[in-house]
PDB file of C-alpha atoms and ligand atoms in Angstrom:
ATOM      1  CA  UNK A   1      50.439 -26.954  16.171  1.00  0.00           C
ATOM      2  CA  UNK A   2      50.955 -23.772  17.586  1.00  0.00           C
ATOM      3  CA  UNK A   3      48.621 -20.621  18.901  1.00  0.00           C
ATOM      4  CA  UNK A   4      47.798 -19.248  21.491  1.00  0.00           C
ATOM      5  CA  UNK A   5      44.943 -17.745  23.196  1.00  0.00           C
ATOM      6  CA  UNK A   6      44.155 -14.464  24.949  1.00  0.00           C
ATOM      7  CA  UNK A   7      41.620 -13.144  26.817  1.00  0.00           C
ATOM      8  CA  UNK A   8      40.840 -10.244  26.227  1.00  0.00           C
ATOM      9  CA  UNK A   9      37.344  -9.417  27.302  1.00  0.00           C
ATOM     10  CA  UNK A  10      39.044 -10.262  30.650  1.00  0.00           C
ATOM     11  CA  UNK A  11      41.547  -7.930  30.610  1.00  0.00           C
ATOM     12  CA  UNK A  12      39.047  -5.253  28.715  1.00  0.00           C
ATOM     13  CA  UNK A  13      37.191  -5.906  32.130  1.00  0.00           C
ATOM     14  CA  UNK A  14      40.627  -6.285  34.332  1.00  0.00           C
ATOM     15  CA  UNK A  15      41.834  -2.688  33.332  1.00  0.00           C
ATOM     16  CA  UNK A  16      37.960  -0.964  33.138  1.00  0.00           C
ATOM     17  CA  UNK A  17      37.781  -1.640  37.161  1.00  0.00           C
ATOM     18  CA  UNK A  18      41.458  -0.016  38.079  1.00  0.00           C
ATOM     19  CA  UNK A  19      40.449   3.307  36.095  1.00  0.00           C
ATOM     20  CA  UNK A  20      37.146   3.171  37.285  1.00  0.00           C
ATOM     21  CA  UNK A  21      38.651   2.846  41.109  1.00  0.00           C
ATOM     22  CA  UNK A  22      40.532   5.437  39.645  1.00  0.00           C
ATOM     23  CA  UNK A  23      38.323   7.915  38.845  1.00  0.00           C
ATOM     24  CA  UNK A  24      36.246   6.771  41.818  1.00  0.00           C
ATOM     25  CA  UNK A  25      38.786   7.595  44.184  1.00  0.00           C
ATOM     26  CA  UNK A  26      38.950  11.192  42.615  1.00  0.00           C
ATOM     27  CA  UNK A  27      34.883  11.901  42.436  1.00  0.00           C
ATOM     28  CA  UNK A  28      35.698  11.438  46.200  1.00  0.00           C
ATOM     29  CA  UNK A  29      38.555  14.005  46.589  1.00  0.00           C
ATOM     30  CA  UNK A  30      35.802  16.609  45.657  1.00  0.00           C
ATOM     31  CA  UNK A  31      32.977  15.195  47.311  1.00  0.00           C
ATOM     32  CA  UNK A  32      30.952  14.338  44.278  1.00  0.00           C
ATOM     33  CA  UNK A  33      28.259  11.327  44.203  1.00  0.00           C
ATOM     34  CA  UNK A  34      28.204   9.565  40.914  1.00  0.00           C
ATOM     35  CA  UNK A  35      25.129   7.343  40.531  1.00  0.00           C
ATOM     36  CA  UNK A  36      24.758   5.245  37.742  1.00  0.00           C
ATOM     37  CA  UNK A  37      21.614   5.046  35.696  1.00  0.00           C
ATOM     38  CA  UNK A  38      20.285   1.924  34.256  1.00  0.00           C
ATOM     39  CA  UNK A  39      18.098   0.180  31.959  1.00  0.00           C
ATOM     40  CA  UNK A  40      16.461  -0.567  28.638  1.00  0.00           C
ATOM     41  CA  UNK A  41      15.639   2.165  25.772  1.00  0.00           C
ATOM     42  CA  UNK A  42      12.413   3.183  26.837  1.00  0.00           C
ATOM     43  CA  UNK A  43      12.330   2.146  30.776  1.00  0.00           C
ATOM     44  CA  UNK A  44      11.751   5.573  31.511  1.00  0.00           C
ATOM     45  CA  UNK A  45      15.687   6.658  32.632  1.00  0.00           C
ATOM     46  CA  UNK A  46      14.832  10.192  30.732  1.00  0.00           C
ATOM     47  CA  UNK A  47      11.411  11.059  32.546  1.00  0.00           C
ATOM     48  CA  UNK A  48      12.482   9.209  36.517  1.00  0.00           C
ATOM     49  CA  UNK A  49      15.233  11.889  36.841  1.00  0.00           C
ATOM     50  CA  UNK A  50      12.657  15.000  35.353  1.00  0.00           C
ATOM     51  CA  UNK A  51      10.763  13.976  38.195  1.00  0.00           C
ATOM     52  CA  UNK A  52      13.815  13.279  40.560  1.00  0.00           C
ATOM     53  CA  UNK A  53      15.781  15.930  39.796  1.00  0.00           C
ATOM     54  CA  UNK A  54      13.590  18.975  41.613  1.00  0.00           C
ATOM     55  CA  UNK A  55      13.202  17.202  44.736  1.00  0.00           C
ATOM     56  CA  UNK A  56      17.227  16.559  45.145  1.00  0.00           C
ATOM     57  CA  UNK A  57      17.985  19.902  43.678  1.00  0.00           C
ATOM     58  CA  UNK A  58      16.245  22.104  46.123  1.00  0.00           C
ATOM     59  CA  UNK A  59      19.468  20.722  48.615  1.00  0.00           C
ATOM     60  CA  UNK A  60      22.560  19.468  46.146  1.00  0.00           C
ATOM     61  CA  UNK A  61      23.869  20.541  43.199  1.00  0.00           C
ATOM     62  CA  UNK A  62      24.055  18.483  40.428  1.00  0.00           C
ATOM     63  CA  UNK A  63      25.031  17.758  36.763  1.00  0.00           C
ATOM     64  CA  UNK A  64      23.698  14.811  34.415  1.00  0.00           C
ATOM     65  CA  UNK A  65      25.585  12.864  31.378  1.00  0.00           C
ATOM     66  CA  UNK A  66      23.221  11.530  28.731  1.00  0.00           C
ATOM     67  CA  UNK A  67      24.776   8.271  26.901  1.00  0.00           C
ATOM     68  CA  UNK A  68      23.562   7.588  23.538  1.00  0.00           C
ATOM     69  CA  UNK A  69      24.419   5.549  20.511  1.00  0.00           C
ATOM     70  CA  UNK A  70      23.091   8.873  18.630  1.00  0.00           C
ATOM     71  CA  UNK A  71      20.966  12.137  19.464  1.00  0.00           C
ATOM     72  CA  UNK A  72      21.551  15.149  21.863  1.00  0.00           C
ATOM     73  CA  UNK A  73      17.444  14.282  22.328  1.00  0.00           C
ATOM     74  CA  UNK A  74      17.835  13.602  26.209  1.00  0.00           C
ATOM     75  CA  UNK A  75      20.421  16.052  26.432  1.00  0.00           C
ATOM     76  CA  UNK A  76      18.364  18.774  25.794  1.00  0.00           C
ATOM     77  CA  UNK A  77      15.226  17.053  27.459  1.00  0.00           C
ATOM     78  CA  UNK A  78      17.334  17.366  31.098  1.00  0.00           C
ATOM     79  CA  UNK A  79      18.349  21.205  30.108  1.00  0.00           C
ATOM     80  CA  UNK A  80      15.918  22.596  29.091  1.00  0.00           C
ATOM     81  CA  UNK A  81      12.934  21.264  31.411  1.00  0.00           C
ATOM     82  CA  UNK A  82      15.512  21.476  35.062  1.00  0.00           C
ATOM     83  CA  UNK A  83      18.123  23.979  33.584  1.00  0.00           C
ATOM     84  CA  UNK A  84      21.043  21.789  35.668  1.00  0.00           C
ATOM     85  CA  UNK A  85      24.799  21.316  33.346  1.00  0.00           C
ATOM     86  CA  UNK A  86      24.112  18.779  30.830  1.00  0.00           C
ATOM     87  CA  UNK A  87      26.289  17.204  28.950  1.00  0.00           C
ATOM     88  CA  UNK A  88      25.850  14.177  25.932  1.00  0.00           C
ATOM     89  CA  UNK A  89      28.221  11.100  25.309  1.00  0.00           C
ATOM     90  CA  UNK A  90      27.782   9.750  21.959  1.00  0.00           C
ATOM     91  CA  UNK A  91      29.105   6.191  22.328  1.00  0.00           C
ATOM     92  CA  UNK A  92      29.843   5.590  18.259  1.00  0.00           C
ATOM     93  CA  UNK A  93      27.510   2.263  17.886  1.00  0.00           C
ATOM     94  CA  UNK A  94      29.017   0.834  21.460  1.00  0.00           C
ATOM     95  CA  UNK A  95      26.111  -0.241  23.835  1.00  0.00           C
ATOM     96  CA  UNK A  96      27.597   1.099  27.258  1.00  0.00           C
ATOM     97  CA  UNK A  97      30.400   3.128  28.415  1.00  0.00           C
ATOM     98  CA  UNK A  98      32.991   1.976  30.247  1.00  0.00           C
ATOM     99  CA  UNK A  99      34.572   4.375  33.573  1.00  0.00           C
ATOM    100  CA  UNK A 100      37.945   5.338  30.696  1.00  0.00           C
ATOM    101  CA  UNK A 101      34.750   7.045  28.976  1.00  0.00           C
ATOM    102  CA  UNK A 102      33.608   8.698  31.707  1.00  0.00           C
ATOM    103  CA  UNK A 103      36.454   9.903  32.712  1.00  0.00           C
ATOM    104  CA  UNK A 104      37.904  11.145  29.222  1.00  0.00           C
ATOM    105  CA  UNK A 105      33.308  12.951  29.032  1.00  0.00           C
ATOM    106  CA  UNK A 106      34.563  15.220  32.273  1.00  0.00           C
ATOM    107  CA  UNK A 107      37.649  16.138  31.124  1.00  0.00           C
ATOM    108  CA  UNK A 108      34.991  19.116  29.198  1.00  0.00           C
ATOM    109  CA  UNK A 109      32.905  18.617  31.672  1.00  0.00           C
ATOM    110  CA  UNK A 110      32.920  21.282  34.658  1.00  0.00           C
ATOM    111  CA  UNK A 111      31.326  20.128  37.774  1.00  0.00           C
ATOM    112  CA  UNK A 112      34.605  21.443  39.867  1.00  0.00           C
ATOM    113  CA  UNK A 113      30.861  22.797  42.313  1.00  0.00           C
ATOM    114  CA  UNK A 114      28.847  20.011  41.923  1.00  0.00           C
ATOM    115  CA  UNK A 115      27.416  17.970  44.612  1.00  0.00           C
ATOM    116  CA  UNK A 116      25.514  14.986  42.704  1.00  0.00           C
ATOM    117  CA  UNK A 117      27.022  13.873  39.171  1.00  0.00           C
ATOM    118  CA  UNK A 118      24.181  10.713  36.688  1.00  0.00           C
ATOM    119  CA  UNK A 119      25.083   9.285  34.195  1.00  0.00           C
ATOM    120  CA  UNK A 120      21.792   8.057  32.447  1.00  0.00           C
ATOM    121  CA  UNK A 121      23.248   4.672  30.632  1.00  0.00           C
ATOM    122  CA  UNK A 122      23.132   3.753  27.098  1.00  0.00           C
ATOM    123  CA  UNK A 123      19.286   1.494  27.309  1.00  0.00           C
ATOM    124  CA  UNK A 124      20.586  -1.999  27.371  1.00  0.00           C
ATOM    125  CA  UNK A 125      19.589  -4.404  29.953  1.00  0.00           C
ATOM    126  CA  UNK A 126      22.647  -6.634  29.178  1.00  0.00           C
ATOM    127  CA  UNK A 127      25.989  -4.288  28.143  1.00  0.00           C
ATOM    128  CA  UNK A 128      26.199  -2.114  30.661  1.00  0.00           C
ATOM    129  CA  UNK A 129      26.284  -4.263  33.846  1.00  0.00           C
ATOM    130  CA  UNK A 130      29.259  -5.645  32.670  1.00  0.00           C
ATOM    131  CA  UNK A 131      31.135  -1.810  32.996  1.00  0.00           C
ATOM    132  CA  UNK A 132      32.244  -0.858  36.089  1.00  0.00           C
ATOM    133  CA  UNK A 133      31.758   3.228  35.168  1.00  0.00           C
ATOM    134  CA  UNK A 134      33.390   4.173  38.759  1.00  0.00           C
ATOM    135  CA  UNK A 135      30.768   5.554  39.901  1.00  0.00           C
ATOM    136  CA  UNK A 136      28.865   4.986  43.743  1.00  0.00           C
ATOM    137  CA  UNK A 137      25.513   2.897  42.505  1.00  0.00           C
ATOM    138  CA  UNK A 138      24.193   2.047  40.340  1.00  0.00           C
ATOM    139  CA  UNK A 139      20.532   2.885  40.127  1.00  0.00           C
ATOM    140  CA  UNK A 140      18.737   0.310  38.690  1.00  0.00           C
ATOM    141  CA  UNK A 141      15.206   0.644  37.054  1.00  0.00           C
ATOM    142  CA  UNK A 142      12.578  -1.730  34.920  1.00  0.00           C
ATOM    143  CA  UNK A 143       9.011  -1.338  33.710  1.00  0.00           C
ATOM    144  CA  UNK A 144       6.341  -2.765  34.548  1.00  0.00           C
ATOM    145  CA  UNK A 145       5.356  -3.215  30.543  1.00  0.00           C
ATOM    146  CA  UNK A 146       9.203  -5.404  30.828  1.00  0.00           C
ATOM    147  CA  UNK A 147       7.661  -8.411  33.162  1.00  0.00           C
ATOM    148  CA  UNK A 148       7.840  -9.387  36.405  1.00  0.00           C
ATOM    149  CA  UNK A 149      10.161 -12.056  35.305  1.00  0.00           C
ATOM    150  CA  UNK A 150      13.683  -9.676  33.778  1.00  0.00           C
ATOM    151  CA  UNK A 151      15.897 -10.175  37.557  1.00  0.00           C
ATOM    152  CA  UNK A 152      16.005 -14.442  35.867  1.00  0.00           C
ATOM    153  CA  UNK A 153      16.879 -13.636  32.627  1.00  0.00           C
ATOM    154  CA  UNK A 154      18.745 -10.014  32.414  1.00  0.00           C
ATOM    155  CA  UNK A 155      21.288 -11.249  36.383  1.00  0.00           C
ATOM    156  CA  UNK A 156      23.287  -9.227  35.918  1.00  0.00           C
ATOM    157  CA  UNK A 157      21.401  -6.097  36.142  1.00  0.00           C
ATOM    158  CA  UNK A 158      21.007  -6.509  38.867  1.00  0.00           C
ATOM    159  CA  UNK A 159      23.221  -8.255  40.493  1.00  0.00           C
ATOM    160  CA  UNK A 160      25.394  -4.744  40.226  1.00  0.00           C
ATOM    161  CA  UNK A 161      22.665  -3.263  40.935  1.00  0.00           C
ATOM    162  CA  UNK A 162      21.969  -0.792  44.599  1.00  0.00           C
ATOM    163  CA  UNK A 163      18.387  -0.216  44.383  1.00  0.00           C
ATOM    164  CA  UNK A 164      15.757  -1.160  41.939  1.00  0.00           C
ATOM    165  CA  UNK A 165      12.996   0.860  40.511  1.00  0.00           C
ATOM    166  CA  UNK A 166      10.264  -0.608  38.862  1.00  0.00           C
ATOM    167  CA  UNK A 167       8.181   2.000  36.370  1.00  0.00           C
ATOM    168  CA  UNK A 168       5.460   3.345  35.468  1.00  0.00           C
ATOM    169  CA  UNK A 169       3.920   1.996  37.574  1.00  0.00           C
ATOM    170  CA  UNK A 170       0.855   2.912  37.206  1.00  0.00           C
ATOM    171  CA  UNK A 171       0.046   0.885  33.902  1.00  0.00           C
ATOM    172  CA  UNK A 172       0.657  -2.510  36.647  1.00  0.00           C
ATOM    173  CA  UNK A 173      -2.730  -3.704  35.956  1.00  0.00           C
ATOM    174  CA  UNK A 174      -2.801  -3.459  31.598  1.00  0.00           C
ATOM    175  CA  UNK A 175       0.359  -5.323  32.274  1.00  0.00           C
ATOM    176  CA  UNK A 176      -0.704  -7.923  35.058  1.00  0.00           C
ATOM    177  CA  UNK A 177       3.046  -7.833  36.753  1.00  0.00           C
ATOM    178  CA  UNK A 178       3.058  -9.174  39.942  1.00  0.00           C
ATOM    179  CA  UNK A 179       4.929  -7.045  42.882  1.00  0.00           C
ATOM    180  CA  UNK A 180       5.441  -9.838  45.525  1.00  0.00           C
ATOM    181  CA  UNK A 181       6.905 -12.125  43.071  1.00  0.00           C
ATOM    182  CA  UNK A 182       9.027  -9.114  41.303  1.00  0.00           C
ATOM    183  CA  UNK A 183      10.510  -8.625  44.287  1.00  0.00           C
ATOM    184  CA  UNK A 184      11.517 -12.288  45.085  1.00  0.00           C
ATOM    185  CA  UNK A 185      12.927 -12.569  41.700  1.00  0.00           C
ATOM    186  CA  UNK A 186      15.102  -9.649  42.453  1.00  0.00           C
ATOM    187  CA  UNK A 187      16.155 -11.395  46.520  1.00  0.00           C
ATOM    188  CA  UNK A 188      17.281 -14.002  43.472  1.00  0.00           C
ATOM    189  CA  UNK A 189      19.322 -12.189  42.214  1.00  0.00           C
ATOM    190  CA  UNK A 190      20.469  -9.789  44.891  1.00  0.00           C
ATOM    191  CA  UNK A 191      19.843  -9.348  48.966  1.00  0.00           C
ATOM    192  CA  UNK A 192      20.513  -6.551  49.575  1.00  0.00           C
ATOM    193  CA  UNK A 193      19.322  -4.020  46.273  1.00  0.00           C
ATOM    194  CA  UNK A 194      16.234  -1.720  47.870  1.00  0.00           C
ATOM    195  CA  UNK A 195      13.310  -2.025  45.683  1.00  0.00           C
ATOM    196  CA  UNK A 196      11.060   1.319  44.887  1.00  0.00           C
ATOM    197  CA  UNK A 197       8.312   1.391  42.356  1.00  0.00           C
ATOM    198  CA  UNK A 198       7.248   4.515  40.727  1.00  0.00           C
ATOM    199  CA  UNK A 199       5.372   6.398  38.242  1.00  0.00           C
ATOM    200  CA  UNK A 200       5.548   9.370  36.455  1.00  0.00           C
ATOM    201  CA  UNK A 201       2.332  10.009  35.718  1.00  0.00           C
ATOM    202  CA  UNK A 202       1.302  11.058  39.565  1.00  0.00           C
ATOM    203  CA  UNK A 203       4.478  11.660  41.084  1.00  0.00           C
ATOM    204  CA  UNK A 204       3.688   8.159  42.741  1.00  0.00           C
ATOM    205  CA  UNK A 205       7.088   6.510  44.803  1.00  0.00           C
ATOM    206  CA  UNK A 206       8.803   9.585  43.601  1.00  0.00           C
ATOM    207  CA  UNK A 207       9.243  10.827  47.170  1.00  0.00           C
ATOM    208  CA  UNK A 208      10.179   8.159  48.640  1.00  0.00           C
ATOM    209  CA  UNK A 209      13.361   7.226  46.496  1.00  0.00           C
ATOM    210  CA  UNK A 210      14.563  10.554  46.139  1.00  0.00           C
ATOM    211  CA  UNK A 211      14.556  10.530  50.493  1.00  0.00           C
ATOM    212  CA  UNK A 212      16.615   7.385  50.379  1.00  0.00           C
ATOM    213  CA  UNK A 213      19.165   8.780  47.811  1.00  0.00           C
ATOM    214  CA  UNK A 214      19.514  12.145  49.988  1.00  0.00           C
ATOM    215  CA  UNK A 215      20.268   9.591  52.766  1.00  0.00           C
ATOM    216  CA  UNK A 216      23.179   8.290  50.395  1.00  0.00           C
ATOM    217  CA  UNK A 217      24.576  11.709  49.826  1.00  0.00           C
ATOM    218  CA  UNK A 218      24.777  13.376  52.701  1.00  0.00           C
ATOM    219  CA  UNK A 219      26.414  10.248  53.783  1.00  0.00           C
ATOM    220  CA  UNK A 220      28.927  10.138  52.099  1.00  0.00           C
ATOM    221  CA  UNK A 221      29.935  13.743  51.710  1.00  0.00           C
ATOM    222  CA  UNK A 222      29.438  13.852  55.759  1.00  0.00           C
ATOM    223  CA  UNK A 223      32.351  10.538  55.170  1.00  0.00           C
TER     224      UNK A 223
HETATM  225  N1  GTP B   1       2.748   5.689  31.601  1.00  0.00           N
HETATM  226  C1  GTP B   1       4.154   5.535  32.325  1.00  0.00           C
HETATM  227  N2  GTP B   1       4.967   6.801  31.062  1.00  0.00           N
HETATM  228  C2  GTP B   1       5.701   6.740  31.687  1.00  0.00           C
HETATM  229  C3  GTP B   1       6.563   6.708  32.706  1.00  0.00           C
HETATM  230  N3  GTP B   1       7.774   7.447  32.710  1.00  0.00           N
HETATM  231  C4  GTP B   1       7.843   6.965  31.780  1.00  0.00           C
HETATM  232  N4  GTP B   1       6.967   7.443  30.581  1.00  0.00           N
HETATM  233  C5  GTP B   1       6.848   7.175  28.936  1.00  0.00           C
HETATM  234  O1  GTP B   1       7.525   6.051  28.905  1.00  0.00           O
HETATM  235  C6  GTP B   1       8.705   6.997  27.541  1.00  0.00           C
HETATM  236  C7  GTP B   1       9.855   6.264  27.212  1.00  0.00           C
HETATM  237  O2  GTP B   1      10.115   7.270  28.422  1.00  0.00           O
HETATM  238  P1  GTP B   1      11.992   7.937  28.256  1.00  0.00           P
HETATM  239  O3  GTP B   1      12.011   8.451  29.710  1.00  0.00           O
HETATM  240  O4  GTP B   1      12.272   8.367  27.599  1.00  0.00           O
HETATM  241  O5  GTP B   1      12.965   6.109  28.324  1.00  0.00           O
HETATM  242  P2  GTP B   1      14.745   6.168  29.075  1.00  0.00           P
HETATM  243  O6  GTP B   1      13.828   5.192  29.281  1.00  0.00           O
HETATM  244  O7  GTP B   1      14.696   7.468  28.789  1.00  0.00           O
HETATM  245  O8  GTP B   1      13.990   5.643  27.442  1.00  0.00           O
HETATM  246  P3  GTP B   1      15.596   5.761  26.308  1.00  0.00           P
HETATM  247  O9  GTP B   1      17.019   6.782  27.030  1.00  0.00           O
HETATM  248  O10 GTP B   1      15.862   5.700  24.319  1.00  0.00           O
HETATM  249  O11 GTP B   1      16.871   4.433  26.827  1.00  0.00           O
HETATM  250  C8  GTP B   1       8.467   8.382  26.904  1.00  0.00           C
HETATM  251  O12 GTP B   1       6.832   8.230  26.243  1.00  0.00           O
HETATM  252  C9  GTP B   1       7.515   8.325  29.149  1.00  0.00           C
HETATM  253  O13 GTP B   1       6.718   9.739  28.508  1.00  0.00           O
HETATM  254  C10 GTP B   1       5.690   6.136  34.022  1.00  0.00           C
HETATM  255  O14 GTP B   1       5.715   6.597  34.771  1.00  0.00           O
HETATM  256  N5  GTP B   1       4.097   5.362  33.152  1.00  0.00           N
HETATM  257 MG1   MG B   2      16.824   7.823  28.383  1.00  0.00          MG
END
């Protein structure tokens, strides 16, 4: 028999990791803190940004990259409601962003005097977690209607998280979401990620999350 095996996926991920490290270095030189926001479709990523960014905007210059397979719905919403520089990335069907895609997108986006760059990644609880985007932290959301068992079923997303936020906290009784069990399930996947609960209906928990992010950003910029 005459055949060979090529581990394409491993090679792609290895190359992506080195591009991600190089991107992180470039952003570090500019003191830009890069947050990769990941979660399922409709879990409340854009809505959380609409409530969170006005708090961070008082202190920091922010830019947002919206990644979607198609449409510019989220970019329009963010730029209209928050008046901050926003870039829409289309992935032509891909369910994740690579570091190279982020680096290429940044060539057409002026972030020279930005303090915080936020990527709203494609709505998906699986693929985006496999690719290091060059971010300083992964902010992972899970909306209450998705269920408290999801850290068990989608392990990698919770393993790569620096912060986990349960969104739509106002719906917890309707969906019988067990907060304690959720904490335990996150801990099974990640020993250190901090867990927050938020609701866009009444801004519950949003200030606490903003304070945490402020701490991380100011620590990064002063290092
Ligand atoms: N009750 C409730 N609804 C929310 C909350 N946050 C978001 N929603 C609703 O959830 C729906 C989806 O919110 P989006 O912010 O568009 O979700 P997304 O994760 O950005 O969606 P994609 O970008 O399409 O993946 C909208 O109808 C929001 O109004 C919340 O805290 N409570
Ligand atoms: Mg969105």
